[in-house]
Coordinates of N, CA and C in Angstrom, one line a residue:
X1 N -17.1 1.4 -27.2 CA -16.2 2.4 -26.7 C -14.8 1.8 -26.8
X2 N -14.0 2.4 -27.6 CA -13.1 2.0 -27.8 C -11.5 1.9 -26.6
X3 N -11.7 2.5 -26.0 CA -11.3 3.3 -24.5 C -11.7 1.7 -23.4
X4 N -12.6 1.8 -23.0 CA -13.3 0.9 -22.6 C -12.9 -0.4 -23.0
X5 N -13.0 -0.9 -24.0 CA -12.0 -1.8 -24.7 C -10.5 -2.4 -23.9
X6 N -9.9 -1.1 -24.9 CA -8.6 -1.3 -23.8 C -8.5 -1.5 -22.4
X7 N -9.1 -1.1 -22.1 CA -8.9 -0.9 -20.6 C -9.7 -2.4 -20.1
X8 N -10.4 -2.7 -20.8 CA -10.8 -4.3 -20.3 C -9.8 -5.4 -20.4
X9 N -9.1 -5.5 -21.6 CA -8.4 -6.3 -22.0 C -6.8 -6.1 -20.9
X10 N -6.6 -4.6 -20.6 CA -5.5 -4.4 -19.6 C -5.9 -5.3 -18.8
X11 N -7.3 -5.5 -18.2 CA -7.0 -5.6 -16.6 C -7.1 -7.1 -16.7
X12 N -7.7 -7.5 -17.9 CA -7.4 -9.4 -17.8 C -6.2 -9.7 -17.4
X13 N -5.2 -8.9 -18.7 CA -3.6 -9.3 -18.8 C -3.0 -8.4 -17.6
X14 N -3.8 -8.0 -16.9 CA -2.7 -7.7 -15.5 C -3.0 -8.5 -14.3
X15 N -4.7 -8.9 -14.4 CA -5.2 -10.2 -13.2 C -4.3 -11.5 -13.8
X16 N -4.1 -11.7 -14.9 CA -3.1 -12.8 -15.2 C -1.9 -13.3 -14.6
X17 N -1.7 -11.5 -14.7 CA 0.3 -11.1 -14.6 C 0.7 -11.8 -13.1
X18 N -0.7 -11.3 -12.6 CA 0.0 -11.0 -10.8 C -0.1 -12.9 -10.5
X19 N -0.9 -13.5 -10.8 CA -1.3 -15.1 -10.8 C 0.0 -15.4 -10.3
X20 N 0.1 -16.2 -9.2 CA 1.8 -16.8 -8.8 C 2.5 -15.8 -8.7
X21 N 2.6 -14.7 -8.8 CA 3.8 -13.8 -8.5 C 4.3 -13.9 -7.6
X22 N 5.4 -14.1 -7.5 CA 6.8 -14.1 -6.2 C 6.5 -13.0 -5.3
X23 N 6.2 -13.0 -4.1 CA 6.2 -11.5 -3.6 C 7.4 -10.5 -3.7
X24 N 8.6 -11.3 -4.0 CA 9.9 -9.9 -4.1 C 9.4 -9.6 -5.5
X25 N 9.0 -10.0 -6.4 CA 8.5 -9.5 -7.5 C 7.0 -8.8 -8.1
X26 N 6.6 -8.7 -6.9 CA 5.4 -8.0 -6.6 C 5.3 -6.5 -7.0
X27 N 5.7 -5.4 -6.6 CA 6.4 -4.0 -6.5 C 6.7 -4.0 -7.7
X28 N 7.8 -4.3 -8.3 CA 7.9 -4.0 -9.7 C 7.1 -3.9 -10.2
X29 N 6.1 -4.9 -10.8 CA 4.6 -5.9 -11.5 C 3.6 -4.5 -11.2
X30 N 3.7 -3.9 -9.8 CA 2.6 -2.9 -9.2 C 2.9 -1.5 -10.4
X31 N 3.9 -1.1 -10.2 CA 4.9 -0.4 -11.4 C 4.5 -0.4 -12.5
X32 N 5.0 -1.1 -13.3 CA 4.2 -1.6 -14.5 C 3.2 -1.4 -14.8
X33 N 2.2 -2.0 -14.4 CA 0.8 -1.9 -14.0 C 0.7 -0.8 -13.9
X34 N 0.7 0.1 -13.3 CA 0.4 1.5 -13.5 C 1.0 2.5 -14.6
X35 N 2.1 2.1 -14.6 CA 2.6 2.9 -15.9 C 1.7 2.1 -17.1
X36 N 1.2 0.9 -17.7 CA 1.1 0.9 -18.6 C -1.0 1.3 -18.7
X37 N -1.6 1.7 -17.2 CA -2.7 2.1 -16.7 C -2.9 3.6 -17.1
X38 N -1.6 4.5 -16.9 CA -1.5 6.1 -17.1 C -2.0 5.9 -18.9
X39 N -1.2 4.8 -19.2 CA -0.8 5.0 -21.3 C -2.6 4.6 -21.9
X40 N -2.9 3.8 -20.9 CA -3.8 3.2 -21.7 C -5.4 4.0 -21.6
X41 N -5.7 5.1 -20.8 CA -6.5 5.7 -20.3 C -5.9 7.0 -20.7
X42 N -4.8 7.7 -21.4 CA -4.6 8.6 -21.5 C -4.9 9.9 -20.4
X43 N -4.4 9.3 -19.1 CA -4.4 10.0 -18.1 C -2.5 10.7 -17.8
X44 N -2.2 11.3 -16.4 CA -1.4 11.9 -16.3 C -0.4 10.7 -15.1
X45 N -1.3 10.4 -13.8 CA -0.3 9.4 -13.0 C -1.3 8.5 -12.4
X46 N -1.1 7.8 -12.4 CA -1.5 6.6 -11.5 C -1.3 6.5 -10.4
X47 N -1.5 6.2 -9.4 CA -0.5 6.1 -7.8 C -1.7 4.9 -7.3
X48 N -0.9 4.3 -5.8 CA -1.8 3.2 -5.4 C -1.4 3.5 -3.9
X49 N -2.5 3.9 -3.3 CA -2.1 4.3 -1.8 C -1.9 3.2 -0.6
X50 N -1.5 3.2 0.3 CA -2.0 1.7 0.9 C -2.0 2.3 2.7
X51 N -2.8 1.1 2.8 CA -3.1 1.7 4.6 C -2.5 0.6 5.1
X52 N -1.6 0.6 5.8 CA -0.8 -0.7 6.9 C -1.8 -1.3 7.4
X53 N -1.6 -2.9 7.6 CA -2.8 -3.4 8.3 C -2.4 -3.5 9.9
X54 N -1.2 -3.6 10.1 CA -0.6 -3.3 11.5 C -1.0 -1.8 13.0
X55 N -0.3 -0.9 11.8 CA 0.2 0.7 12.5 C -1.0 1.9 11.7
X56 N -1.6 0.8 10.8 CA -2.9 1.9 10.2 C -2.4 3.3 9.2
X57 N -1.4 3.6 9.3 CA 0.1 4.6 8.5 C -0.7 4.4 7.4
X58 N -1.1 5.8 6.4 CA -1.8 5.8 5.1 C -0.6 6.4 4.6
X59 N -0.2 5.6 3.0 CA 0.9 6.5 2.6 C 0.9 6.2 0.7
X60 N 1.7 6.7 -0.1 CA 1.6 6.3 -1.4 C 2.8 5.7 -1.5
X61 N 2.5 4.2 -1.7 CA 3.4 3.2 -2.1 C 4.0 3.1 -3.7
X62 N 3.4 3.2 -4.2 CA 3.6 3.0 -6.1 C 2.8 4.3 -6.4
X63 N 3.7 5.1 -7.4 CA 2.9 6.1 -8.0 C 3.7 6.1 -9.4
X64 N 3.4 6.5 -10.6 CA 3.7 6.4 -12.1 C 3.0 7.6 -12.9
X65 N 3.4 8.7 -13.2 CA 3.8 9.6 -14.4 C 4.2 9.7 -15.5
X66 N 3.2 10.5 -15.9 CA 4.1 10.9 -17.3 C 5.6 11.8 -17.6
X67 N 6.4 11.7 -18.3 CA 7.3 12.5 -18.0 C 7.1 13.9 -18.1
X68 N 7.5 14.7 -17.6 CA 7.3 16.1 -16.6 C 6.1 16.2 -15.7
X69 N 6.0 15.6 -15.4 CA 4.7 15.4 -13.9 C 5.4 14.4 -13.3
X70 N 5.4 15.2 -11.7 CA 5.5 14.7 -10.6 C 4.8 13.5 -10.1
X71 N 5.2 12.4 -9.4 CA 4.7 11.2 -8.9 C 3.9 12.0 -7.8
X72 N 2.7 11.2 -7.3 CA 1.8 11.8 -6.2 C 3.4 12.0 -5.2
X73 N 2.9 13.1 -5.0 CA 4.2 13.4 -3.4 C 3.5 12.7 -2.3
X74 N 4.3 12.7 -1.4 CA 3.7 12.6 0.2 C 2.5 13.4 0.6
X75 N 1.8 12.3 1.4 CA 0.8 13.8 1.6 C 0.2 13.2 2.6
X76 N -0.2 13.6 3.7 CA -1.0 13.5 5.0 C -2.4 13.3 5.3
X77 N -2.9 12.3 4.6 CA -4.1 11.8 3.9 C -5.5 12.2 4.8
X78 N -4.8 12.0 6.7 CA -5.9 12.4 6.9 C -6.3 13.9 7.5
X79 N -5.1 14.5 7.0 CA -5.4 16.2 7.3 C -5.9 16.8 6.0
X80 N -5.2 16.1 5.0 CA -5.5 16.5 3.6 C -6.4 15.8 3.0
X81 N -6.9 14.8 3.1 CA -8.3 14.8 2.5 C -9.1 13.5 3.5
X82 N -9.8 14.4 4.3 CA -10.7 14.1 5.4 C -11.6 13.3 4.4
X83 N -12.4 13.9 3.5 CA -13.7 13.8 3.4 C -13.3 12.5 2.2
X84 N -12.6 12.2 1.5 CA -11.7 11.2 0.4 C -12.0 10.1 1.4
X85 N -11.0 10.0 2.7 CA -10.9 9.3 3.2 C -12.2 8.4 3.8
X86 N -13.3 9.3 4.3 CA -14.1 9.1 4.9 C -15.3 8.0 3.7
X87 N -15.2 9.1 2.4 CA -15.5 7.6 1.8 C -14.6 6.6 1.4
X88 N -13.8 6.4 1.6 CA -13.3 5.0 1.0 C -13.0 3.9 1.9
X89 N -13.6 4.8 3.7 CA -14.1 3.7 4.8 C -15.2 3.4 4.5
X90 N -16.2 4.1 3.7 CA -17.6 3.5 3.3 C -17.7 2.9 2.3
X91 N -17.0 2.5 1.6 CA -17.2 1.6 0.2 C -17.1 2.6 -0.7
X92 N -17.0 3.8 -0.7 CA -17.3 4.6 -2.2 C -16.3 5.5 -2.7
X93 N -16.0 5.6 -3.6 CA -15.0 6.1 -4.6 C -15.1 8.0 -4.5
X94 N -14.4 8.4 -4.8 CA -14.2 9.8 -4.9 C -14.1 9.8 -6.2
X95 N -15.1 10.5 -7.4 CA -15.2 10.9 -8.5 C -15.3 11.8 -9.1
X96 N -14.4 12.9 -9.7 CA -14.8 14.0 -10.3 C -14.1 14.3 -11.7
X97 N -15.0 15.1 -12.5 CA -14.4 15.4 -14.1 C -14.0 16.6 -14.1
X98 N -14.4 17.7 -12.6 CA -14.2 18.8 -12.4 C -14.2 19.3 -10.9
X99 N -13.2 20.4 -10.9 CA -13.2 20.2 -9.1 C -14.3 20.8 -8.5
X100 N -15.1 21.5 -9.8 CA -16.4 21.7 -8.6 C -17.3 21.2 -8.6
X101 N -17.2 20.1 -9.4 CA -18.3 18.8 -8.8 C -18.1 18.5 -7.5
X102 N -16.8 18.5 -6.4 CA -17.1 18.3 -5.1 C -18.0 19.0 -4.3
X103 N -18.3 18.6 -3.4 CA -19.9 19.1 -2.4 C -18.6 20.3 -1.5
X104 N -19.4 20.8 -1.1 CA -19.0 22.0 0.3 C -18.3 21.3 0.7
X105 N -18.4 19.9 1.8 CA -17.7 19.5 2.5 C -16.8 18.6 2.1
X106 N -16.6 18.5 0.9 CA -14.9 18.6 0.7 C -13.8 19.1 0.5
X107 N -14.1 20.5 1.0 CA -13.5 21.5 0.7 C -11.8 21.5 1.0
X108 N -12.3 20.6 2.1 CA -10.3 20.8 2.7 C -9.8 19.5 1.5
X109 N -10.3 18.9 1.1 CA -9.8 17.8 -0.3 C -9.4 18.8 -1.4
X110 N -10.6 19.7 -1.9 CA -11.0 20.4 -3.0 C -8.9 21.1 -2.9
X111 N -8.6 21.7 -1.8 CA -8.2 22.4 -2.3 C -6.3 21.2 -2.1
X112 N -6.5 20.6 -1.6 CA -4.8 19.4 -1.8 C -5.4 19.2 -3.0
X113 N -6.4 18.6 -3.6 CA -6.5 18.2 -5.2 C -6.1 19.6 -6.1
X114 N -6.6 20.9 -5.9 CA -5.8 22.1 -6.5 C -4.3 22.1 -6.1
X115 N -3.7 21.8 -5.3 CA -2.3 21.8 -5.2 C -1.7 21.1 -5.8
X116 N -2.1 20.0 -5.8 CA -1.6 18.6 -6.9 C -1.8 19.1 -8.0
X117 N -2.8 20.0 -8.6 CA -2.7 20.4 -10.1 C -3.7 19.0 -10.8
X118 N -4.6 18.7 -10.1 CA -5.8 17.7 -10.1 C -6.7 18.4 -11.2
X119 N -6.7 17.9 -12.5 CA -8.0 18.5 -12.7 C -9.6 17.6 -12.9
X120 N -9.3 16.1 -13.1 CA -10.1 14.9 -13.0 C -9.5 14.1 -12.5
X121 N -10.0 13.4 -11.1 CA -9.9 12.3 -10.7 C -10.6 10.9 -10.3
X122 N -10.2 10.1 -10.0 CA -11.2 9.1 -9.2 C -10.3 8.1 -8.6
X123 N -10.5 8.5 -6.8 CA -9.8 7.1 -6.0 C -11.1 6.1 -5.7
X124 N -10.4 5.0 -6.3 CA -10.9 3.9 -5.9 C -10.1 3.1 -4.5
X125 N -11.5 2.9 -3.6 CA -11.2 2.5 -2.1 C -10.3 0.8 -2.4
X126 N -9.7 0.6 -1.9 CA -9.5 -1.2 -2.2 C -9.6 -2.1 -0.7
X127 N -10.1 -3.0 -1.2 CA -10.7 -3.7 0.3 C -10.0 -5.4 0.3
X128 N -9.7 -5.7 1.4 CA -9.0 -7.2 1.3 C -10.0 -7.3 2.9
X129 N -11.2 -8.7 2.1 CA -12.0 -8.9 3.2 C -12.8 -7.6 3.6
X130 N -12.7 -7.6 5.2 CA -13.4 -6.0 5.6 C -12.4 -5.0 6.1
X131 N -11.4 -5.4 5.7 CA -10.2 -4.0 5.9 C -10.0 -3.1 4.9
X132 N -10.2 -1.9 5.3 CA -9.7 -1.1 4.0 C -8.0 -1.1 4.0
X133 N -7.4 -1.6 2.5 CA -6.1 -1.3 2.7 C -5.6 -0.3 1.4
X134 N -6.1 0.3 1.0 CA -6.1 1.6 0.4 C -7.1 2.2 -0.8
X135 N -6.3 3.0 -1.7 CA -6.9 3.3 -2.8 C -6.2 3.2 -3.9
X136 N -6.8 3.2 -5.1 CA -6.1 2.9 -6.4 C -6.0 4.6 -7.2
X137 N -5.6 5.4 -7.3 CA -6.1 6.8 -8.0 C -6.0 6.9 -9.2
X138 N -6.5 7.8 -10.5 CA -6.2 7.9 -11.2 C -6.4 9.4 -11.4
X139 N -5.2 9.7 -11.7 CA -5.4 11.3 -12.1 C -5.0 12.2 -13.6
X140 N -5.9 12.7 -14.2 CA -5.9 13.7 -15.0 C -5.4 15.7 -14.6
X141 N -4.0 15.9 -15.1 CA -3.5 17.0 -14.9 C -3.7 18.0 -16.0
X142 N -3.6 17.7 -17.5 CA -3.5 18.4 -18.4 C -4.9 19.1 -18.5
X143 N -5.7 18.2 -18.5 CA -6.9 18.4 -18.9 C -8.6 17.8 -18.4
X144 N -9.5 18.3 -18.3 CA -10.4 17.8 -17.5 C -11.2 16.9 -18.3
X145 N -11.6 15.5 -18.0 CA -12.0 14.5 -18.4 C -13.0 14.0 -17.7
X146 N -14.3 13.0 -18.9 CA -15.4 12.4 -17.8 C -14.9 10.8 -17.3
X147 N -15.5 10.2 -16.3 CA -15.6 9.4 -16.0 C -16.8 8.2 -16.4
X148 N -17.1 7.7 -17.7 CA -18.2 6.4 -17.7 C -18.4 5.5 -16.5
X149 N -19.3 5.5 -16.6 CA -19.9 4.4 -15.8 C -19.3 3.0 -15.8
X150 N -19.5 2.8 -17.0 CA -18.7 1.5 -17.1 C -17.2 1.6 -17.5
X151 N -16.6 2.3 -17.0 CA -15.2 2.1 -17.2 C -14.7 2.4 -15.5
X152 N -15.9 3.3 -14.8 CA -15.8 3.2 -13.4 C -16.0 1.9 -12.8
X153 N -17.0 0.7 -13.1 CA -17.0 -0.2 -12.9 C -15.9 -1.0 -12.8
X154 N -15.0 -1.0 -14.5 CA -13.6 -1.8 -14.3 C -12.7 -1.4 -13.6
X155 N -12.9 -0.1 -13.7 CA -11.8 0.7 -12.6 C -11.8 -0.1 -10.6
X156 N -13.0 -0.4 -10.4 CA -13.3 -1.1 -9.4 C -13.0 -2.5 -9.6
X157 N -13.1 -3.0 -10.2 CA -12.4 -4.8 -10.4 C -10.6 -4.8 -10.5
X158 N -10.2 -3.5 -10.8 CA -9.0 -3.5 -11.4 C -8.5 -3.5 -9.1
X159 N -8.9 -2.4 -9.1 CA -8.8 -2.1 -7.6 C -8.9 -3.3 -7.1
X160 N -10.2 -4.5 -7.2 CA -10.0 -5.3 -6.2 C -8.8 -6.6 -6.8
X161 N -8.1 -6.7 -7.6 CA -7.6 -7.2 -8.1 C -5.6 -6.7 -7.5
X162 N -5.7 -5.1 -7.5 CA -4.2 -4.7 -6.4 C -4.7 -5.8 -5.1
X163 N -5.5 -5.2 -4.4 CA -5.9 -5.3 -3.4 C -5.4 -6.8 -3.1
X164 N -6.0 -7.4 -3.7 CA -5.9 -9.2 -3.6 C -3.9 -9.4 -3.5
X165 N -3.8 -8.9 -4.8 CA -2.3 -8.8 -4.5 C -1.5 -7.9 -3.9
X166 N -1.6 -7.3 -2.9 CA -1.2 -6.4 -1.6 C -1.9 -7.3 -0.6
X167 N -2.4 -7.7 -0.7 CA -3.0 -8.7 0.5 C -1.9 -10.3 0.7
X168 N -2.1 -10.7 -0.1 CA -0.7 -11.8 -0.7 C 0.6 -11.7 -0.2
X169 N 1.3 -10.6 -0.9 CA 2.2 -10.2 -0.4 C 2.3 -9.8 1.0
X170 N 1.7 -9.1 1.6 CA 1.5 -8.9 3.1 C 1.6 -10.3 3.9
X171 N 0.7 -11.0 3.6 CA 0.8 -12.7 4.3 C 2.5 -13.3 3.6
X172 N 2.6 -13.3 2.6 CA 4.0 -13.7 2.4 C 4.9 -12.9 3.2
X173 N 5.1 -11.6 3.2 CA 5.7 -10.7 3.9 C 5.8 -11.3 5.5
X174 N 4.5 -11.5 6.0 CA 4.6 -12.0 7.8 C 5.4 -13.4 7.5
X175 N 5.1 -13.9 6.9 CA 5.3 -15.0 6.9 C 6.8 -15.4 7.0
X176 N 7.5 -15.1 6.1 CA 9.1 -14.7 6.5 C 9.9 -13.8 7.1
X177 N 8.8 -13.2 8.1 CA 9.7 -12.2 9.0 C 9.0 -13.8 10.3
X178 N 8.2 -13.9 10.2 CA 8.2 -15.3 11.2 C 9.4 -16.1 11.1
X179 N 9.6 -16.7 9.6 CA 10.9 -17.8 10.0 C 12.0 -16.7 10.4
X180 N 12.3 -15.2 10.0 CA 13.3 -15.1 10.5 C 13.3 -15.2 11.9
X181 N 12.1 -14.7 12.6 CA 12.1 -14.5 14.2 C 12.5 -15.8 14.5
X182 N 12.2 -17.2 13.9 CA 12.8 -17.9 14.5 C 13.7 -18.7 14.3
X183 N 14.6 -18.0 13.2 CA 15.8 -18.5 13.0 C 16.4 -17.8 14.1
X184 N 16.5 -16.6 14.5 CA 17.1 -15.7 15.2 C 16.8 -16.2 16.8
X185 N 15.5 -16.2 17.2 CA 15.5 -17.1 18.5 C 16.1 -18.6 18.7
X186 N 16.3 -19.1 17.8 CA 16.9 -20.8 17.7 C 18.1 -20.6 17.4
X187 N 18.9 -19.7 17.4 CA 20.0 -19.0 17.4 C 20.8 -19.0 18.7
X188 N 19.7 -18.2 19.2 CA 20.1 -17.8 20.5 C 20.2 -19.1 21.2
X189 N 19.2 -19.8 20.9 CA 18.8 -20.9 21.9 C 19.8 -22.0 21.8
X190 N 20.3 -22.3 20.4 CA 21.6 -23.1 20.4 C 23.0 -22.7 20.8
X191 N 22.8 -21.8 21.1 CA 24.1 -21.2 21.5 C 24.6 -21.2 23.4
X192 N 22.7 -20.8 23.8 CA 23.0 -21.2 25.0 C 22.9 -22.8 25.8
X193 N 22.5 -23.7 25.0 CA 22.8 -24.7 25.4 C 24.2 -25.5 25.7
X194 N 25.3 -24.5 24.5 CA 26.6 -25.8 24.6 C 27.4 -24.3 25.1
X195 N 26.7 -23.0 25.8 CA 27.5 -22.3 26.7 C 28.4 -22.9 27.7
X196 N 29.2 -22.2 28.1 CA 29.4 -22.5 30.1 C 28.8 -21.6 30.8
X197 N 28.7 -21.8 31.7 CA 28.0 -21.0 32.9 C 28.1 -19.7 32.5
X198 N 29.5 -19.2 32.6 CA 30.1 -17.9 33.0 C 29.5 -16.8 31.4
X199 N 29.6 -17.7 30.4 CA 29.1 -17.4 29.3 C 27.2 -16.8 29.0
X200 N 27.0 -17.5 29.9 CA 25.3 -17.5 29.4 C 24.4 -15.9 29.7
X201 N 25.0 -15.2 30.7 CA 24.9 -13.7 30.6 C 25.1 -12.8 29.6
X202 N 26.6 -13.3 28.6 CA 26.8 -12.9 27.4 C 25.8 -13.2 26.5
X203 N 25.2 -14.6 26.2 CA 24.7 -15.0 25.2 C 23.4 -14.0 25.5
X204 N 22.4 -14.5 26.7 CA 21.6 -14.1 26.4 C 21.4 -12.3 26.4
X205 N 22.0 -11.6 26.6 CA 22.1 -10.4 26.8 C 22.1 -9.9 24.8
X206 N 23.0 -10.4 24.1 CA 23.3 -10.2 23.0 C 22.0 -10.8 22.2
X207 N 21.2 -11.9 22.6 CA 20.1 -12.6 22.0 C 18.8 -11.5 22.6
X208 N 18.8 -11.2 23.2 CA 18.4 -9.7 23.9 C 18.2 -8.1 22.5
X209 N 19.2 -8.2 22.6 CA 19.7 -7.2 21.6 C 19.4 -7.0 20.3
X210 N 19.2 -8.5 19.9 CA 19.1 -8.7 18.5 C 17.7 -9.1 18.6
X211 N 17.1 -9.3 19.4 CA 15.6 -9.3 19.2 C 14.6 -7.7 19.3
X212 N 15.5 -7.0 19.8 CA 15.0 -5.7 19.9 C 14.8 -5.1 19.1
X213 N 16.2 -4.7 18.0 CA 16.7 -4.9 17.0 C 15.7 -5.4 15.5
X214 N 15.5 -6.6 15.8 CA 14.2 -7.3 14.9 C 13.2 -6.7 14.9
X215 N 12.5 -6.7 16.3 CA 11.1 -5.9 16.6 C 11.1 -4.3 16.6
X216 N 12.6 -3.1 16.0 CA 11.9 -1.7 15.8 C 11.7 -1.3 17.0
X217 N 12.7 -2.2 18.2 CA 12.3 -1.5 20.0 C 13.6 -0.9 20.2
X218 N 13.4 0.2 21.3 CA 14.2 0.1 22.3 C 15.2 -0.7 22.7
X219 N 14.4 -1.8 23.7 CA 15.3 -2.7 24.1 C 14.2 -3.8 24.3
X220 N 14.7 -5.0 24.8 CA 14.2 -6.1 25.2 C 14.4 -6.6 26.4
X221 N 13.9 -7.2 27.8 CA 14.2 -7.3 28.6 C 13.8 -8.7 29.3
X222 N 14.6 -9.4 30.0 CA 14.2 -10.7 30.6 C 13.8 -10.5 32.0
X223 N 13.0 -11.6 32.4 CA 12.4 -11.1 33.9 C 12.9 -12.4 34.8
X224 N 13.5 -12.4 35.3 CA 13.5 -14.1 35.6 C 12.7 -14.1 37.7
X225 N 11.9 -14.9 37.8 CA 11.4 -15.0 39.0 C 12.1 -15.9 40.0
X226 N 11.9 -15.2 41.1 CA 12.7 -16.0 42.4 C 11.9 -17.0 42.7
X227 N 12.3 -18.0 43.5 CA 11.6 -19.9 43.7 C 10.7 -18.7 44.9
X228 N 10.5 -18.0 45.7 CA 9.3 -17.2 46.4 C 8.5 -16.8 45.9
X229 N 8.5 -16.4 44.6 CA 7.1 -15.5 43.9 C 6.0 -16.4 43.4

């Protein structure tokens, strides 16, 4: 199968690509990767969904088109496709060559995939460890197309292959919001050491601020205890 083919030899030279990638150069690479995934499958878009491993927030991070077709839009994954979602907390893929291959009870999917102008798809779940942290999709708009078995297979290696590298990136990502947190607290902390007295209300108030600031809060607040408590 000549199709199959291609699509093997992509996903070497994309498991290659990502090998050492810089995480600020991650995202682009994801890009790529899918645009050259739409060309090589003769599909319509690509998209790669991702579930936060923090705030749990499902959303479409990277999506790739052909020109005059829309990138996956926003979409509310778990109003709009309950039953999608439900398998790809089970390990299993959503696959169709036609939309009425879906069962009854995908009905509320059945019809966001008719909105989208879906006419063959398949999301593949992607897993880092035992976390789901999203799906890989592949969609056919023009025209309705089957899915092989064995090209569903690679389709699943290609998935655990984002996955590995969204997982990477995420640990590199914490990783340098850590040193900043403590560049920014060792900030503060040098500052109040060579304070004066009258000063150290300023400092820490402002070191206050900027930690809030950091953390996406409100505010931040100090508690200091009396020599009675």
């Amino acid at each position: 199968n000549a199709e199959l083919q291609v699509f093997e030899r992509l996903l070497a030279e994309l498991a290659a690509g990502f090998i050492g990638l810089a995480a600020e150069h991650i995202d682009a690479a994801i890009e790529d990767a899918l645009r050259r995934i739409v060309l090589a499958l003769d599909i319509d878009r690509c998209s790669l969904v991702s579930v936060a491993a923090v705030t749990g927030r499902i959303e479409t991070a990277h999506s790739w088109a052909l020109d005059g077709i829309d990138r996956t839009p926003p979409t509310d994954i778990v109003q709009c496709n309950p039953w999608g979602l439900s398998r790809a907390r089970a390990g299993h893929p959503v696959v169709f060559a036609r939309l009425d291959e879906l069962p009854v009870e995908a009905a509320v999917d059945k019809a966001t995939f008719a909105r989208l102008g879906l006419k063959s798809h398949v999301g593949m779940p992607m897993w880092a460890g035992t976390r789901l942290c999203g799906s890989l999709t592949f969609g056919s708009l023009r025209r309705e197309r089957a899915w092989p078995a064995e090209l569903l297979g690679r389709m699943r290696l290609l998935a655990d292959v984002f996955a590995s590298v969204l997982a990477r990136q995420h640990a590199e990502q914490q990783r340098e919001r850590m040193l900043d947190f403590e560049r920014l607290a060792s900030r503060t902390l040098s500052a109040l050491l060579i304070a004066q007295p009258q000063d150290e209300a300023r400092i820490i108030e402002a070191g206050l601020h900027d930690i809030a600031r950091f953390l996406g809060a409100d505010r931040a607040t100090l508690w200091e205890m009396g020599d009675d408590q």
